[in-house]
Coordinates of C-alpha atoms in Angstrom, one line a residue:
M153 CA 32.5 65.1 95.1
M154 CA 32.2 66.9 99.0
N155 CA 29.4 69.4 99.7
T156 CA 31.8 73.4 100.0
I157 CA 31.2 76.0 102.2
K158 CA 29.9 77.9 99.8
D159 CA 27.3 74.5 98.0
H160 CA 25.9 74.0 101.7
L161 CA 25.1 78.6 101.7
N162 CA 23.8 77.9 98.7
E163 CA 21.1 75.7 100.0
V164 CA 20.6 77.5 102.9
R165 CA 18.9 81.2 100.7
E166 CA 17.5 78.7 98.8
N167 CA 16.1 77.1 101.6
I168 CA 15.2 81.0 103.5
R169 CA 13.9 81.6 100.6
K170 CA 10.8 79.2 100.1
A171 CA 10.1 79.5 103.4
C172 CA 9.9 82.8 102.5
E173 CA 7.5 82.7 99.5
K174 CA 4.8 80.4 101.3
S175 CA 4.3 82.7 104.2
G176 CA 4.4 85.8 101.5
R177 CA 7.5 86.9 102.9
S178 CA 11.0 88.8 101.6
P179 CA 14.6 86.7 101.6
E180 CA 15.7 90.2 102.6
E181 CA 14.2 90.4 106.0
V182 CA 15.6 87.4 107.2
T183 CA 19.5 87.4 108.2
L184 CA 21.4 84.0 108.2
I185 CA 24.3 83.8 111.1
A186 CA 26.6 81.2 110.4
V187 CA 27.8 79.9 113.6
S188 CA 31.1 78.6 113.8
K189 CA 31.6 78.1 116.8
T190 CA 34.4 75.5 117.5
K191 CA 35.3 76.0 113.6
P192 CA 39.2 76.8 112.1
L193 CA 39.2 80.4 111.4
F194 CA 39.8 79.6 107.7
M195 CA 36.1 78.1 107.5
L196 CA 35.3 81.3 108.5
E197 CA 37.1 82.9 105.8
E198 CA 35.4 80.8 102.9
A199 CA 32.7 81.6 104.1
Y200 CA 33.1 84.7 103.8
E201 CA 34.4 84.7 100.5
A202 CA 30.6 83.1 100.0
G203 CA 28.8 86.0 101.2
A204 CA 28.2 84.8 105.0
R205 CA 29.2 88.2 107.4
D206 CA 27.4 87.3 110.8
F207 CA 29.0 84.2 113.0
G208 CA 27.9 83.4 116.0
E209 CA 30.1 82.0 118.1
N210 CA 28.8 80.2 122.2
K211 CA 32.3 81.6 123.2
V212 CA 33.8 84.9 124.0
Q213 CA 36.6 83.2 123.9
E214 CA 36.0 82.5 120.8
I215 CA 34.9 85.9 119.2
L216 CA 38.1 87.1 121.1
E217 CA 40.1 85.1 118.7
K218 CA 38.4 84.7 115.3
C219 CA 37.1 88.5 115.2
P220 CA 40.8 90.5 114.6
R221 CA 41.3 88.2 112.1
M222 CA 38.6 88.7 109.6
P223 CA 37.8 91.3 107.0
E224 CA 35.7 94.3 109.3
D225 CA 32.5 94.3 107.7
A226 CA 32.5 90.7 109.2
R227 CA 29.8 90.5 112.0
F228 CA 29.8 88.6 115.2
H229 CA 27.0 87.7 117.7
M230 CA 27.2 86.8 121.4
I231 CA 24.7 83.2 120.9
G232 CA 25.7 81.0 123.9
H233 CA 25.5 81.9 127.8
L234 CA 26.9 84.3 128.7
Q235 CA 28.7 85.1 131.9
R236 CA 28.9 88.4 133.8
N237 CA 32.3 88.3 134.3
K238 CA 33.2 88.0 130.5
V239 CA 30.3 91.4 129.2
K240 CA 33.5 93.6 129.6
Q241 CA 35.4 91.5 127.2
V242 CA 33.2 90.5 124.7
L243 CA 30.9 93.9 124.0
P244 CA 33.4 95.8 121.9
H245 CA 32.8 92.5 119.3
A246 CA 29.1 91.9 119.6
V247 CA 27.5 93.1 117.0
L248 CA 24.8 91.5 119.4
I249 CA 24.2 89.3 122.4
H250 CA 20.9 87.4 121.7
S251 CA 21.6 85.6 124.9
V252 CA 20.5 88.4 128.2
D253 CA 18.5 85.8 130.2
S254 CA 18.5 87.4 133.3
L255 CA 18.2 90.4 134.9
R256 CA 21.8 90.8 136.4
L257 CA 23.1 89.9 132.9
A258 CA 21.9 93.3 131.9
E259 CA 23.1 95.2 134.3
Q260 CA 26.0 94.1 133.8
I261 CA 26.2 94.7 130.6
D262 CA 24.3 98.2 131.1
Q263 CA 27.7 99.6 133.2
E264 CA 30.7 97.9 131.0
A265 CA 28.4 99.5 128.2
E266 CA 29.1 103.0 129.3
K267 CA 32.3 101.9 130.0
L268 CA 32.8 102.1 126.3
G269 CA 30.4 105.1 125.6
I270 CA 28.2 102.7 123.3
T271 CA 24.4 101.4 123.7
A272 CA 24.9 97.5 123.7
K273 CA 22.2 95.3 121.7
I274 CA 21.0 93.0 122.8
L275 CA 18.1 90.0 123.3
L276 CA 16.0 88.4 125.8
E277 CA 16.2 85.0 125.3
V278 CA 13.9 83.3 126.0
N279 CA 13.0 79.6 127.3
V280 CA 9.5 78.7 125.6
A281 CA 8.9 74.9 126.0
K282 CA 10.7 75.3 129.7
E283 CA 13.1 72.9 129.1
E284 CA 15.3 72.5 133.0
S285 CA 18.4 72.2 130.4
K286 CA 18.1 75.6 128.8
F287 CA 18.8 79.3 129.8
G288 CA 16.8 81.1 129.6
M289 CA 13.2 83.6 130.8
M290 CA 10.2 81.7 131.0
P291 CA 7.7 83.3 128.3
E292 CA 5.5 84.8 131.9
E293 CA 8.4 86.5 132.8
V294 CA 9.4 88.5 129.9
P295 CA 6.7 91.3 130.0
E296 CA 7.8 92.8 133.7
M297 CA 11.7 92.2 132.7
V298 CA 11.9 93.7 129.5
E299 CA 9.7 97.0 131.3
Q300 CA 12.8 96.1 133.8
I301 CA 15.4 96.4 131.5
S302 CA 14.2 99.2 128.9
A303 CA 15.1 101.8 132.2
F304 CA 19.0 101.3 131.1
S305 CA 20.2 103.6 129.3
H306 CA 23.1 102.2 128.2
L307 CA 21.0 99.0 127.0
Q308 CA 18.5 98.5 123.8
I309 CA 16.5 96.0 123.5
E310 CA 16.1 94.5 119.6
G311 CA 14.3 91.7 119.8
L312 CA 14.1 88.4 121.2
M313 CA 15.6 84.9 121.1
T314 CA 14.6 80.7 122.2
I315 CA 16.7 78.0 121.8
A316 CA 14.1 75.2 121.1
P317 CA 13.9 71.8 121.2
F318 CA 15.7 68.6 120.2
V319 CA 13.3 67.4 117.8
D320 CA 13.1 64.5 114.5
D321 CA 10.1 67.3 113.2
P322 CA 10.6 69.9 113.1
E323 CA 7.2 71.0 112.8
K324 CA 6.7 70.0 116.5
N325 CA 8.4 73.3 117.1
R326 CA 6.0 75.6 115.2
P327 CA 4.0 76.4 117.8
V328 CA 7.4 77.7 119.7
F329 CA 8.0 79.8 117.7
R330 CA 4.4 81.3 117.1
K331 CA 4.6 82.2 121.0
L332 CA 8.1 83.5 120.6
Y333 CA 7.1 85.7 118.0
Q334 CA 3.2 86.2 119.6
L335 CA 5.0 87.2 122.8
S336 CA 7.3 90.0 120.4
V337 CA 4.1 91.5 119.0
D338 CA 2.1 91.8 122.3
I339 CA 5.2 93.8 123.7
K340 CA 5.8 95.6 120.9
K341 CA 2.3 97.0 121.4
K342 CA 3.3 98.8 124.4
N343 CA 6.0 101.3 122.4
I344 CA 8.5 101.2 125.8
D345 CA 11.4 103.5 125.1
N346 CA 14.4 101.7 124.5
V347 CA 12.6 98.8 123.1
N348 CA 12.1 97.8 119.6
M349 CA 11.4 94.0 119.0
S350 CA 12.9 94.2 114.8
V351 CA 14.7 90.9 116.4
L352 CA 13.3 87.5 117.0
S353 CA 16.2 85.0 116.5
M354 CA 14.8 81.6 116.1
G355 CA 15.6 78.6 114.0
M356 CA 18.9 76.6 114.0
T357 CA 19.9 73.3 110.5
G358 CA 17.0 70.8 111.8
D359 CA 13.7 73.5 111.6
Y360 CA 15.2 76.9 110.3
Q361 CA 12.6 76.5 107.4
V362 CA 9.5 76.4 109.7
A363 CA 11.0 79.1 112.1
V364 CA 11.0 81.2 108.6
E365 CA 8.0 80.8 108.8
E366 CA 6.6 81.7 111.6
G367 CA 8.5 85.4 111.5
A368 CA 12.5 84.7 112.8
T369 CA 14.4 87.7 111.2
M370 CA 17.5 85.7 112.1
I371 CA 18.2 82.2 111.7
R372 CA 21.2 80.3 113.7
V373 CA 23.0 77.6 110.8
G374 CA 25.4 75.6 112.0
T375 CA 26.3 72.9 111.0
G376 CA 23.8 73.2 108.4
I377 CA 26.8 75.4 106.7
F378 CA 29.7 74.1 108.6
G379 CA 28.3 70.3 108.3
A380 CA 28.6 68.2 111.6
R381 CA 30.9 68.9 114.4

């Protein structure tokens, strides 16, 4: 018998519970984002029926297609690289943009948010492992970038995000998650206006339990819920 999306979701939730128990946290602190990129709408509907409310997409086009067709309380997160010319399209639909990796992108989001009369919620993407193939700011650039972006009036920095390296043993990514957590703690201490380090988006199908143990408040699970692409 094939496991259903509901079975997979329950398994992930149970793993989150165990990781929280191990690290003395409450499972309520962790938001599970079902990464639905490339998945057809019926699979999102099945996940929704099983209690999923947060969905992660890599492409603006997919958010634009799926968002209007899902129930109103389904929340879409932009987790992929965002081009500046797509900001205007995605802003009305994304509850959180996880992948802000430059001052120019932040500026564009601020301008478009002002036109819409909203405050856009964003995370700064940090390339903790300094992988050449990945987007994101270098960890040492982040404090200054936070200062600069906090000056924009239609943006709220909610926290940080990282995509850890693809590894065979999730333990190998523990230092990556630990470093992002520490960076968020250091920034929080500065009490900067418009900056609220309450979100740490880190951990995916292969390593989310370790990420939760190290303080993740959002994990992004695709294959672990919807199966391999």
